[in-house]
Amino acid sequence: MKTENAVEVCHVTKKFKIYFDKGYTLKEKMLFRKRRSHEERNVLNGLSFAVKKGEAVGLIGHNGCGKSTTLKLLTKIMYPDSGTVEMRGRISSLLELGAGFHPDLSGRENIYINASIFGMTKKEIDEKIQDMIEFSELEAFIDQPVRTYSSGMYMRLAFSVAINVHADILLIDEILAVGDASFQAKCFSKLRELKAEGITIVIVSHSLAQTEQICDRNIWIHEGKVKMEGRPSEVDYAYLDYMGKRAELYQEEDTGESSHDNLPQKQGLEIKKAEFLHADGSADNRFRVGETVILRVYYEKNIEEEIHPLMGIKIYRNDGIHAYGTNTQNERVTLKVCKSGWIACCFEKLNLAAAVYHLDVAFRTQDMLIYDYKTKIITFETYYPVYEEGIAHLDHHWTFEGEDE
């Protein structure tokens, strides 16, 4: 194992037996042997990847591709059929909601049980238990049985324990999908703190926005192998492109007809360039915080039929933190594109914290089939600092203009 890595997965395979009608009693097993018929299903087929110390990595992919199985292999809940999984350091994991909790015990008692599973001594737990309770915000319920807790309260307690065990590696499987908005924001803030402290994070999530906020790199797992890895925004676009085509194939199977002649394909629309303009129409890539800024995206349509695409934009900071995103569907703007032209979005107040930002642009259909997308099509900078990190909303409106032959 390389010294700079915290996790190494090398050529791992894992298969499971799927029983059609399994007998459980001795009588059933003796009299109905055919019930034990099964098929073997390969989940991981030579999976290999590495995670460096202090790196945050997201695992994405469709349901059943092997993401959760991979995390269970990392925690040694199960073992691979072949290949090797190597870890360096203490591991803390959040794999299933309430795993390790006893429903009849109180929240306080479950903290001791769960923390001891992660390898903490009673003395260590005594020193940290108050921090765990305060972070969970469950002071009023901590001595009640956890069977009386809601799913969000389960998550609060489990997350509070997991992040306070002084682990070197933190594994998270979709756990942040539960909980109210304020606590999710608190969790993300804590994960950034842990990342800054050098803790290695591996997170599985179907929320691509979550992985883009936290992760340095995304790994797309497909059919038990790594299909693509790299910067989250680039991997996410490729994954969404694939899922759009996959949905189209399902439509063909359901109808028995090919939808390629009815649905616009990727070559139907092409993004040519984009630019930011001041209110007076002059192009620039440096703007004062709070001023009026116009984004203009130029396109060309290379099919004759009429199409009404959706246009989406995403702004993220130079360090990868997601700052803002919107699309014409959210704003209820219907686009009718001409042979060529431009679409503009006017931000009346560009309230972004002073930093360097990148802009991604995408055109897609209603069913997520992507016509075209461009990553980092514009890099721009805002100056004069503001005190709020990021933005909650930018006031804007859309316009467009085109020319037909």
mmCIF file of C-alpha atoms in Angstrom:
data_model
loop_
_atom_site.group_PDB
_atom_site.id
_atom_site.type_symbol
_atom_site.label_atom_id
_atom_site.label_comp_id
_atom_site.label_asym_id
_atom_site.label_seq_id
_atom_site.Cartn_x
_atom_site.Cartn_y
_atom_site.Cartn_z
ATOM 1 C CA MET A 1 0.000 0.000 0.000
ATOM 2 C CA LYS A 2 1.363 3.410 -0.977
ATOM 3 C CA THR A 3 2.211 5.697 1.911
ATOM 4 C CA GLU A 4 0.129 8.605 0.562
ATOM 5 C CA ASN A 5 -3.070 6.495 0.365
ATOM 6 C CA ALA A 6 -5.620 5.869 3.095
ATOM 7 C CA VAL A 7 -7.727 3.438 1.035
ATOM 8 C CA GLU A 8 -6.711 1.028 -1.706
ATOM 9 C CA VAL A 9 -9.159 -1.270 -3.504
ATOM 10 C CA CYS A 10 -7.472 -3.573 -6.012
ATOM 11 C CA HIS A 11 -9.318 -5.846 -8.486
ATOM 12 C CA VAL A 12 -12.126 -6.640 -6.066
ATOM 13 C CA THR A 13 -14.914 -9.020 -7.057
ATOM 14 C CA LYS A 14 -18.025 -9.860 -5.065
ATOM 15 C CA LYS A 15 -20.996 -12.039 -5.944
ATOM 16 C CA PHE A 16 -24.144 -13.035 -4.047
ATOM 17 C CA LYS A 17 -26.437 -16.045 -4.204
ATOM 18 C CA ILE A 18 -30.023 -15.066 -4.986
ATOM 19 C CA TYR A 19 -32.416 -17.812 -3.841
ATOM 20 C CA PHE A 20 -35.754 -18.091 -5.629
ATOM 21 C CA ASP A 21 -37.585 -19.849 -2.746
ATOM 22 C CA LYS A 22 -35.275 -20.827 0.080
ATOM 23 C CA GLY A 23 -36.341 -23.390 2.689
ATOM 24 C CA TYR A 24 -35.471 -22.548 6.281
ATOM 25 C CA THR A 25 -36.484 -25.538 8.401
ATOM 26 C CA LEU A 26 -34.815 -28.954 8.238
ATOM 27 C CA LYS A 27 -38.080 -30.479 6.978
ATOM 28 C CA GLU A 28 -38.309 -27.962 4.126
ATOM 29 C CA LYS A 29 -34.692 -28.543 3.175
ATOM 30 C CA MET A 30 -35.147 -32.336 3.045
ATOM 31 C CA LEU A 31 -38.531 -32.483 1.296
ATOM 32 C CA PHE A 32 -38.286 -29.519 -1.026
ATOM 33 C CA ARG A 33 -34.723 -29.506 -2.310
ATOM 34 C CA LYS A 34 -35.669 -27.589 -5.425
ATOM 35 C CA ARG A 35 -36.411 -24.614 -3.205
ATOM 36 C CA ARG A 36 -32.663 -24.194 -2.769
ATOM 37 C CA SER A 37 -32.185 -23.348 -6.437
ATOM 38 C CA HIS A 38 -30.451 -20.025 -6.850
ATOM 39 C CA GLU A 39 -28.511 -17.850 -9.227
ATOM 40 C CA GLU A 40 -25.233 -16.055 -8.642
ATOM 41 C CA ARG A 41 -25.226 -12.340 -9.234
ATOM 42 C CA ASN A 42 -21.948 -10.484 -9.713
ATOM 43 C CA VAL A 43 -22.042 -7.075 -8.050
ATOM 44 C CA LEU A 44 -18.361 -6.064 -8.259
ATOM 45 C CA ASN A 45 -16.272 -7.118 -11.240
ATOM 46 C CA GLY A 46 -12.664 -6.097 -10.713
ATOM 47 C CA LEU A 47 -13.239 -2.781 -8.950
ATOM 48 C CA SER A 48 -10.060 -0.763 -8.344
ATOM 49 C CA PHE A 49 -9.513 2.707 -6.940
ATOM 50 C CA ALA A 50 -7.448 4.529 -4.319
ATOM 51 C CA VAL A 51 -8.198 7.415 -1.952
ATOM 52 C CA LYS A 52 -5.390 9.610 -0.678
ATOM 53 C CA LYS A 53 -5.070 10.713 2.921
ATOM 54 C CA GLY A 54 -7.222 13.777 3.579
ATOM 55 C CA GLU A 55 -9.124 13.410 0.296
ATOM 56 C CA ALA A 56 -12.917 13.468 0.028
ATOM 57 C CA VAL A 57 -14.272 11.101 -2.618
ATOM 58 C CA GLY A 58 -17.859 10.532 -3.743
ATOM 59 C CA LEU A 59 -19.152 7.234 -5.131
ATOM 60 C CA ILE A 60 -22.012 7.674 -7.598
ATOM 61 C CA GLY A 61 -23.932 5.351 -9.893
ATOM 62 C CA HIS A 62 -27.391 3.885 -10.451
ATOM 63 C CA ASN A 63 -29.093 1.638 -7.899
ATOM 64 C CA GLY A 64 -27.495 -1.794 -7.699
ATOM 65 C CA CYS A 65 -24.154 -0.808 -9.219
ATOM 66 C CA GLY A 66 -22.205 -1.777 -6.071
ATOM 67 C CA LYS A 67 -21.704 1.475 -4.142
ATOM 68 C CA SER A 68 -23.060 0.287 -0.791
ATOM 69 C CA THR A 69 -21.393 -3.103 -1.210
ATOM 70 C CA THR A 70 -18.094 -1.279 -1.670
ATOM 71 C CA LEU A 71 -18.556 0.618 1.599
ATOM 72 C CA LYS A 72 -19.393 -2.614 3.431
ATOM 73 C CA LEU A 73 -16.181 -4.114 2.107
ATOM 74 C CA LEU A 74 -14.259 -1.080 3.336
ATOM 75 C CA THR A 75 -15.719 -1.480 6.833
ATOM 76 C CA LYS A 76 -15.090 -5.254 6.719
ATOM 77 C CA ILE A 77 -18.753 -6.046 7.314
ATOM 78 C CA MET A 78 -18.236 -8.420 4.391
ATOM 79 C CA TYR A 79 -15.183 -9.610 2.513
ATOM 80 C CA PRO A 80 -14.387 -9.775 -1.221
ATOM 81 C CA ASP A 81 -14.376 -13.026 -3.197
ATOM 82 C CA SER A 82 -11.095 -11.950 -4.759
ATOM 83 C CA GLY A 83 -8.874 -8.900 -4.758
ATOM 84 C CA THR A 84 -7.687 -6.837 -1.811
ATOM 85 C CA VAL A 85 -9.055 -3.986 0.297
ATOM 86 C CA GLU A 86 -6.506 -2.111 2.394
ATOM 87 C CA MET A 87 -7.201 0.673 4.879
ATOM 88 C CA ARG A 88 -4.851 2.735 7.018
ATOM 89 C CA GLY A 89 -6.233 4.267 10.218
ATOM 90 C CA ARG A 90 -9.278 4.130 12.489
ATOM 91 C CA ILE A 91 -12.556 3.852 10.583
ATOM 92 C CA SER A 92 -15.904 5.452 11.416
ATOM 93 C CA SER A 93 -18.944 4.661 9.303
ATOM 94 C CA LEU A 94 -22.560 5.647 8.758
ATOM 95 C CA LEU A 95 -23.889 2.864 6.553
ATOM 96 C CA GLU A 96 -27.489 2.317 7.640
ATOM 97 C CA LEU A 97 -29.811 4.467 9.670
ATOM 98 C CA GLY A 98 -29.735 3.360 13.297
ATOM 99 C CA ALA A 99 -27.350 0.452 12.732
ATOM 100 C CA GLY A 100 -26.004 -0.671 16.089
ATOM 101 C CA PHE A 101 -28.805 1.034 18.058
ATOM 102 C CA HIS A 102 -30.966 -0.970 20.457
ATOM 103 C CA PRO A 103 -34.539 0.360 20.315
ATOM 104 C CA ASP A 104 -35.285 -0.296 23.993
ATOM 105 C CA LEU A 105 -32.218 1.542 25.290
ATOM 106 C CA SER A 106 -31.997 5.298 25.703
ATOM 107 C CA GLY A 107 -30.083 7.586 23.400
ATOM 108 C CA ARG A 108 -27.359 8.009 26.021
ATOM 109 C CA GLU A 109 -26.929 4.241 26.431
ATOM 110 C CA ASN A 110 -26.836 3.767 22.678
ATOM 111 C CA ILE A 111 -24.064 6.353 22.408
ATOM 112 C CA TYR A 112 -21.892 4.180 24.663
ATOM 113 C CA ILE A 113 -22.718 1.044 22.656
ATOM 114 C CA ASN A 114 -22.239 2.641 19.245
ATOM 115 C CA ALA A 115 -19.047 4.463 20.151
ATOM 116 C CA SER A 116 -17.554 1.294 21.636
ATOM 117 C CA ILE A 117 -18.225 -0.476 18.321
ATOM 118 C CA PHE A 118 -16.019 2.164 16.677
ATOM 119 C CA GLY A 119 -13.235 1.310 19.137
ATOM 120 C CA MET A 120 -13.585 4.059 21.744
ATOM 121 C CA THR A 121 -12.917 3.272 25.395
ATOM 122 C CA LYS A 122 -15.363 4.212 28.164
ATOM 123 C CA LYS A 123 -13.007 6.967 29.281
ATOM 124 C CA GLU A 124 -12.907 8.432 25.762
ATOM 125 C CA ILE A 125 -16.692 8.261 25.509
ATOM 126 C CA ASP A 126 -17.108 9.972 28.889
ATOM 127 C CA GLU A 127 -14.948 12.840 27.630
ATOM 128 C CA LYS A 128 -16.860 13.244 24.349
ATOM 129 C CA ILE A 129 -20.448 12.325 25.232
ATOM 130 C CA GLN A 130 -21.503 15.885 26.016
ATOM 131 C CA ASP A 131 -20.160 17.083 22.650
ATOM 132 C CA MET A 132 -22.108 14.293 20.928
ATOM 133 C CA ILE A 133 -25.343 15.205 22.691
ATOM 134 C CA GLU A 134 -24.955 18.912 22.011
ATOM 135 C CA PHE A 135 -24.219 18.369 18.315
ATOM 136 C CA SER A 136 -27.264 16.121 17.943
ATOM 137 C CA GLU A 137 -29.482 18.766 19.599
ATOM 138 C CA LEU A 138 -31.329 15.942 21.391
ATOM 139 C CA GLU A 139 -30.742 17.052 24.983
ATOM 140 C CA ALA A 140 -34.461 16.844 25.790
ATOM 141 C CA PHE A 141 -34.787 13.302 24.409
ATOM 142 C CA ILE A 142 -31.394 11.744 25.155
ATOM 143 C CA ASP A 143 -32.672 9.611 28.082
ATOM 144 C CA GLN A 144 -35.741 8.325 26.226
ATOM 145 C CA PRO A 145 -35.772 4.960 24.352
ATOM 146 C CA VAL A 146 -34.652 5.416 20.751
ATOM 147 C CA ARG A 147 -37.731 3.529 19.540
ATOM 148 C CA THR A 148 -39.572 6.789 20.254
ATOM 149 C CA TYR A 149 -37.213 8.706 17.917
ATOM 150 C CA SER A 150 -38.102 9.808 14.415
ATOM 151 C CA SER A 151 -35.846 8.867 11.492
ATOM 152 C CA GLY A 152 -34.338 12.355 11.596
ATOM 153 C CA MET A 153 -33.526 11.982 15.288
ATOM 154 C CA TYR A 154 -31.908 8.602 14.574
ATOM 155 C CA MET A 155 -29.705 10.273 11.975
ATOM 156 C CA ARG A 156 -28.758 13.115 14.298
ATOM 157 C CA LEU A 157 -27.632 10.705 17.005
ATOM 158 C CA ALA A 158 -25.783 8.363 14.628
ATOM 159 C CA PHE A 159 -23.988 11.215 12.849
ATOM 160 C CA SER A 160 -23.019 12.852 16.141
ATOM 161 C CA VAL A 161 -21.361 9.644 17.327
ATOM 162 C CA ALA A 162 -19.603 8.932 14.029
ATOM 163 C CA ILE A 163 -17.911 12.332 13.745
ATOM 164 C CA ASN A 164 -16.670 12.345 17.341
ATOM 165 C CA VAL A 165 -14.689 9.096 17.402
ATOM 166 C CA HIS A 166 -11.466 10.741 16.165
ATOM 167 C CA ALA A 167 -11.430 8.512 13.080
ATOM 168 C CA ASP A 168 -8.897 8.727 10.269
ATOM 169 C CA ILE A 169 -11.429 7.557 7.665
ATOM 170 C CA LEU A 170 -15.141 8.442 7.589
ATOM 171 C CA LEU A 171 -17.507 6.365 5.423
ATOM 172 C CA ILE A 172 -21.022 7.694 4.745
ATOM 173 C CA ASP A 173 -23.807 5.944 2.800
ATOM 174 C CA GLU A 174 -26.780 8.207 1.932
ATOM 175 C CA ILE A 175 -27.225 9.071 5.602
ATOM 176 C CA LEU A 176 -27.545 12.815 4.942
ATOM 177 C CA ALA A 177 -30.715 12.270 2.918
ATOM 178 C CA VAL A 178 -32.560 12.277 6.259
ATOM 179 C CA GLY A 179 -32.967 15.283 8.525
ATOM 180 C CA ASP A 180 -34.156 18.853 8.336
ATOM 181 C CA ALA A 181 -32.438 21.512 6.244
ATOM 182 C CA SER A 182 -30.713 23.255 9.154
ATOM 183 C CA PHE A 183 -29.164 20.066 10.502
ATOM 184 C CA GLN A 184 -28.039 19.000 7.013
ATOM 185 C CA ALA A 185 -26.272 22.342 6.651
ATOM 186 C CA LYS A 186 -24.683 21.782 10.055
ATOM 187 C CA CYS A 187 -23.508 18.317 8.938
ATOM 188 C CA PHE A 188 -21.964 19.692 5.742
ATOM 189 C CA SER A 189 -20.168 22.362 7.723
ATOM 190 C CA LYS A 190 -18.809 19.711 10.094
ATOM 191 C CA LEU A 191 -17.692 17.516 7.190
ATOM 192 C CA ARG A 192 -15.738 20.440 5.751
ATOM 193 C CA GLU A 193 -14.081 20.933 9.142
ATOM 194 C CA LEU A 194 -13.140 17.249 9.299
ATOM 195 C CA LYS A 195 -11.801 17.427 5.763
ATOM 196 C CA ALA A 196 -9.700 20.478 6.683
ATOM 197 C CA GLU A 197 -8.306 18.491 9.615
ATOM 198 C CA GLY A 198 -7.031 15.850 7.189
ATOM 199 C CA ILE A 199 -9.680 13.164 7.699
ATOM 200 C CA THR A 200 -10.329 10.981 4.658
ATOM 201 C CA ILE A 201 -14.004 10.914 3.595
ATOM 202 C CA VAL A 202 -15.754 8.446 1.277
ATOM 203 C CA ILE A 203 -19.422 9.265 0.695
ATOM 204 C CA VAL A 204 -22.112 7.487 -1.316
ATOM 205 C CA SER A 205 -24.937 9.741 -2.446
ATOM 206 C CA HIS A 206 -27.517 10.067 -5.198
ATOM 207 C CA SER A 207 -27.535 13.807 -4.531
ATOM 208 C CA LEU A 208 -24.880 15.069 -6.926
ATOM 209 C CA ALA A 209 -25.080 18.541 -5.383
ATOM 210 C CA GLN A 210 -23.989 17.045 -2.049
ATOM 211 C CA THR A 211 -20.928 15.360 -3.524
ATOM 212 C CA GLU A 212 -19.973 18.514 -5.403
ATOM 213 C CA GLN A 213 -20.042 20.511 -2.172
ATOM 214 C CA ILE A 214 -17.857 18.093 -0.223
ATOM 215 C CA CYS A 215 -15.789 15.959 -2.579
ATOM 216 C CA ASP A 216 -12.525 16.594 -4.380
ATOM 217 C CA ARG A 217 -13.194 13.710 -6.754
ATOM 218 C CA ASN A 218 -16.135 11.559 -7.829
ATOM 219 C CA ILE A 219 -15.931 7.915 -8.874
ATOM 220 C CA TRP A 220 -18.713 6.625 -11.131
ATOM 221 C CA ILE A 221 -19.269 2.891 -10.558
ATOM 222 C CA HIS A 222 -21.011 1.076 -13.380
ATOM 223 C CA GLU A 223 -21.575 -2.694 -13.587
ATOM 224 C CA GLY A 224 -19.132 -3.281 -10.751
ATOM 225 C CA LYS A 225 -16.252 -1.321 -12.275
ATOM 226 C CA VAL A 226 -14.992 2.239 -12.312
ATOM 227 C CA LYS A 227 -16.453 3.810 -15.437
ATOM 228 C CA MET A 228 -15.111 7.316 -14.832
ATOM 229 C CA GLU A 229 -13.402 9.358 -12.135
ATOM 230 C CA GLY A 230 -12.367 12.976 -11.881
ATOM 231 C CA ARG A 231 -13.658 16.400 -10.912
ATOM 232 C CA PRO A 232 -17.229 16.059 -9.567
ATOM 233 C CA SER A 233 -18.864 18.424 -12.061
ATOM 234 C CA GLU A 234 -17.343 16.595 -15.048
ATOM 235 C CA VAL A 235 -18.206 13.112 -13.786
ATOM 236 C CA ASP A 236 -21.727 14.206 -12.821
ATOM 237 C CA TYR A 237 -22.467 15.537 -16.324
ATOM 238 C CA ALA A 238 -21.286 12.293 -17.924
ATOM 239 C CA TYR A 239 -23.385 10.291 -15.460
ATOM 240 C CA LEU A 240 -26.503 12.396 -16.104
ATOM 241 C CA ASP A 241 -25.916 12.069 -19.847
ATOM 242 C CA TYR A 242 -25.799 8.285 -19.489
ATOM 243 C CA MET A 243 -28.910 8.186 -17.306
ATOM 244 C CA GLY A 244 -30.797 10.256 -19.890
ATOM 245 C CA LYS A 245 -29.896 7.809 -22.650
ATOM 246 C CA ARG A 246 -30.776 4.908 -20.354
ATOM 247 C CA ALA A 247 -34.242 6.373 -19.768
ATOM 248 C CA GLU A 248 -34.651 6.633 -23.532
ATOM 249 C CA LEU A 249 -33.776 2.952 -23.977
ATOM 250 C CA TYR A 250 -36.400 2.029 -21.367
ATOM 251 C CA GLN A 251 -38.957 3.981 -23.367
ATOM 252 C CA GLU A 252 -38.030 1.981 -26.473
ATOM 253 C CA GLU A 253 -38.500 -1.286 -24.562
ATOM 254 C CA ASP A 254 -41.887 -0.201 -23.197
ATOM 255 C CA THR A 255 -43.297 0.997 -26.518
ATOM 256 C CA GLY A 256 -41.523 -1.445 -28.820
ATOM 257 C CA GLU A 257 -40.567 1.482 -31.022
ATOM 258 C CA SER A 258 -37.367 3.390 -31.421
ATOM 259 C CA SER A 259 -37.558 6.863 -29.943
ATOM 260 C CA HIS A 260 -34.477 8.040 -31.812
ATOM 261 C CA ASP A 261 -36.662 9.452 -34.573
ATOM 262 C CA ASN A 262 -38.980 11.281 -32.169
ATOM 263 C CA LEU A 263 -36.654 12.637 -29.481
ATOM 264 C CA PRO A 264 -33.967 15.229 -30.286
ATOM 265 C CA GLN A 265 -30.529 13.752 -29.839
ATOM 266 C CA LYS A 266 -27.342 15.226 -28.486
ATOM 267 C CA GLN A 267 -26.351 16.614 -31.876
ATOM 268 C CA GLY A 268 -29.553 18.677 -32.124
ATOM 269 C CA LEU A 269 -28.159 21.726 -30.338
ATOM 270 C CA GLU A 270 -24.621 22.969 -29.824
ATOM 271 C CA ILE A 271 -23.278 25.541 -27.380
ATOM 272 C CA LYS A 272 -20.842 27.806 -29.217
ATOM 273 C CA LYS A 273 -19.630 30.179 -26.508
ATOM 274 C CA ALA A 274 -20.690 32.190 -23.461
ATOM 275 C CA GLU A 275 -19.741 35.555 -22.051
ATOM 276 C CA PHE A 276 -20.444 37.833 -19.105
ATOM 277 C CA LEU A 277 -21.372 41.467 -19.763
ATOM 278 C CA HIS A 278 -21.624 44.584 -17.642
ATOM 279 C CA ALA A 279 -24.925 46.458 -17.654
ATOM 280 C CA ASP A 280 -23.584 48.715 -20.434
ATOM 281 C CA GLY A 281 -22.987 45.668 -22.684
ATOM 282 C CA SER A 282 -19.199 45.494 -22.377
ATOM 283 C CA ALA A 283 -17.753 41.986 -21.963
ATOM 284 C CA ASP A 284 -15.567 41.257 -18.961
ATOM 285 C CA ASN A 285 -14.599 38.488 -16.537
ATOM 286 C CA ARG A 286 -14.216 40.631 -13.410
ATOM 287 C CA PHE A 287 -17.179 42.187 -11.609
ATOM 288 C CA ARG A 288 -17.944 44.142 -8.499
ATOM 289 C CA VAL A 289 -19.975 42.322 -5.857
ATOM 290 C CA GLY A 290 -23.615 43.416 -6.116
ATOM 291 C CA GLU A 291 -23.504 44.919 -9.604
ATOM 292 C CA THR A 292 -25.801 44.006 -12.500
ATOM 293 C CA VAL A 293 -24.267 41.290 -14.697
ATOM 294 C CA ILE A 294 -25.591 39.680 -17.876
ATOM 295 C CA LEU A 295 -24.746 36.132 -18.923
ATOM 296 C CA ARG A 296 -25.140 35.471 -22.645
ATOM 297 C CA VAL A 297 -24.900 31.958 -24.119
ATOM 298 C CA TYR A 298 -24.620 31.522 -27.910
ATOM 299 C CA TYR A 299 -25.892 28.382 -29.629
ATOM 300 C CA GLU A 300 -26.537 26.787 -33.022
ATOM 301 C CA LYS A 301 -29.349 24.369 -33.819
ATOM 302 C CA ASN A 302 -28.449 21.707 -36.390
ATOM 303 C CA ILE A 303 -31.835 20.076 -36.906
ATOM 304 C CA GLU A 304 -34.864 21.483 -38.720
ATOM 305 C CA GLU A 305 -37.634 20.476 -36.304
ATOM 306 C CA GLU A 306 -38.873 22.783 -33.577
ATOM 307 C CA ILE A 307 -37.458 22.083 -30.142
ATOM 308 C CA HIS A 308 -37.980 23.595 -26.695
ATOM 309 C CA PRO A 309 -34.868 22.769 -24.677
ATOM 310 C CA LEU A 310 -34.152 23.439 -21.028
ATOM 311 C CA MET A 311 -31.096 25.508 -20.254
ATOM 312 C CA GLY A 312 -29.303 25.176 -16.939
ATOM 313 C CA ILE A 313 -26.342 26.968 -15.406
ATOM 314 C CA LYS A 314 -24.146 26.204 -12.423
ATOM 315 C CA ILE A 315 -21.691 28.517 -10.688
ATOM 316 C CA TYR A 316 -19.047 27.037 -8.413
ATOM 317 C CA ARG A 317 -16.085 28.510 -6.640
ATOM 318 C CA ASN A 318 -12.486 27.805 -7.617
ATOM 319 C CA ASP A 319 -12.147 25.349 -4.705
ATOM 320 C CA GLY A 320 -15.132 23.342 -5.976
ATOM 321 C CA ILE A 321 -17.781 24.673 -3.561
ATOM 322 C CA HIS A 322 -21.175 24.927 -5.276
ATOM 323 C CA ALA A 323 -22.361 28.544 -5.169
ATOM 324 C CA TYR A 324 -25.491 28.751 -7.314
ATOM 325 C CA GLY A 325 -27.537 26.951 -9.931
ATOM 326 C CA THR A 326 -30.750 27.511 -11.822
ATOM 327 C CA ASN A 327 -32.481 26.532 -15.058
ATOM 328 C CA THR A 328 -35.288 27.731 -17.273
ATOM 329 C CA GLN A 329 -37.616 25.008 -15.987
ATOM 330 C CA ASN A 330 -37.360 26.311 -12.411
ATOM 331 C CA GLU A 331 -38.016 29.835 -13.652
ATOM 332 C CA ARG A 332 -40.904 28.667 -15.904
ATOM 333 C CA VAL A 333 -39.257 30.133 -18.986
ATOM 334 C CA THR A 334 -40.133 28.361 -22.250
ATOM 335 C CA LEU A 335 -37.417 28.514 -24.885
ATOM 336 C CA LYS A 336 -38.023 28.230 -28.599
ATOM 337 C CA VAL A 337 -34.620 28.142 -30.205
ATOM 338 C CA CYS A 338 -34.011 29.390 -33.730
ATOM 339 C CA LYS A 339 -31.332 28.313 -36.186
ATOM 340 C CA SER A 340 -28.795 30.310 -34.213
ATOM 341 C CA GLY A 341 -28.913 32.939 -31.537
ATOM 342 C CA TRP A 342 -28.261 33.594 -27.880
ATOM 343 C CA ILE A 343 -29.988 33.232 -24.528
ATOM 344 C CA ALA A 344 -29.269 35.713 -21.763
ATOM 345 C CA CYS A 345 -29.776 35.662 -18.031
ATOM 346 C CA CYS A 346 -29.549 39.017 -16.252
ATOM 347 C CA PHE A 347 -28.421 38.933 -12.638
ATOM 348 C CA GLU A 348 -29.636 42.210 -11.162
ATOM 349 C CA LYS A 349 -27.324 41.811 -8.154
ATOM 350 C CA LEU A 350 -24.378 39.442 -8.366
ATOM 351 C CA ASN A 351 -24.125 38.769 -4.632
ATOM 352 C CA LEU A 352 -21.267 36.288 -4.751
ATOM 353 C CA ALA A 353 -18.483 36.423 -2.191
ATOM 354 C CA ALA A 354 -15.232 37.797 -3.586
ATOM 355 C CA ALA A 355 -13.480 34.837 -5.221
ATOM 356 C CA VAL A 356 -12.746 33.148 -8.552
ATOM 357 C CA TYR A 357 -15.689 31.201 -10.036
ATOM 358 C CA HIS A 358 -16.369 28.839 -12.917
ATOM 359 C CA LEU A 359 -19.579 28.505 -14.918
ATOM 360 C CA ASP A 360 -21.035 25.345 -16.468
ATOM 361 C CA VAL A 361 -23.838 25.472 -19.055
ATOM 362 C CA ALA A 362 -26.063 22.637 -20.274
ATOM 363 C CA PHE A 363 -28.988 22.192 -22.685
ATOM 364 C CA ARG A 364 -31.191 19.151 -22.186
ATOM 365 C CA THR A 365 -34.622 17.696 -22.840
ATOM 366 C CA GLN A 366 -37.364 17.224 -20.267
ATOM 367 C CA ASP A 367 -36.307 13.584 -19.704
ATOM 368 C CA MET A 368 -32.664 14.462 -18.910
ATOM 369 C CA LEU A 369 -31.246 13.667 -22.366
ATOM 370 C CA ILE A 370 -28.446 16.190 -22.797
ATOM 371 C CA TYR A 371 -28.027 18.049 -26.081
ATOM 372 C CA ASP A 372 -24.771 19.683 -25.103
ATOM 373 C CA TYR A 373 -22.892 20.844 -22.026
ATOM 374 C CA LYS A 374 -19.754 22.829 -21.440
ATOM 375 C CA THR A 375 -17.777 22.735 -18.204
ATOM 376 C CA LYS A 376 -15.793 25.790 -17.140
ATOM 377 C CA ILE A 377 -17.032 27.654 -20.194
ATOM 378 C CA ILE A 378 -16.352 30.892 -18.300
ATOM 379 C CA THR A 379 -13.995 31.686 -15.454
ATOM 380 C CA PHE A 380 -14.726 34.977 -13.737
ATOM 381 C CA GLU A 381 -13.842 36.869 -10.582
ATOM 382 C CA THR A 382 -15.776 39.013 -8.131
ATOM 383 C CA TYR A 383 -14.112 41.682 -6.018
ATOM 384 C CA TYR A 384 -14.898 43.698 -2.884
ATOM 385 C CA PRO A 385 -15.536 41.165 -0.110
ATOM 386 C CA VAL A 386 -18.927 40.383 1.371
ATOM 387 C CA TYR A 387 -19.498 38.664 4.661
ATOM 388 C CA GLU A 388 -21.878 35.899 3.626
ATOM 389 C CA GLU A 389 -20.347 32.829 2.020
ATOM 390 C CA GLY A 390 -22.171 31.958 -1.182
ATOM 391 C CA ILE A 391 -25.742 33.050 -1.919
ATOM 392 C CA ALA A 392 -29.262 31.965 -1.190
ATOM 393 C CA HIS A 393 -30.770 33.551 -4.307
ATOM 394 C CA LEU A 394 -29.792 35.816 -7.186
ATOM 395 C CA ASP A 395 -32.422 38.085 -8.680
ATOM 396 C CA HIS A 396 -32.425 37.453 -12.403
ATOM 397 C CA HIS A 397 -34.591 37.269 -15.507
ATOM 398 C CA TRP A 398 -34.180 35.540 -18.875
ATOM 399 C CA THR A 399 -34.259 36.890 -22.435
ATOM 400 C CA PHE A 400 -33.398 35.334 -25.760
ATOM 401 C CA GLU A 401 -32.953 36.263 -29.383
ATOM 402 C CA GLY A 402 -32.352 34.237 -32.521
ATOM 403 C CA GLU A 403 -32.379 34.277 -36.277
ATOM 404 C CA ASP A 404 -34.007 31.814 -38.666
ATOM 405 C CA GLU A 405 -32.944 31.284 -42.214
#
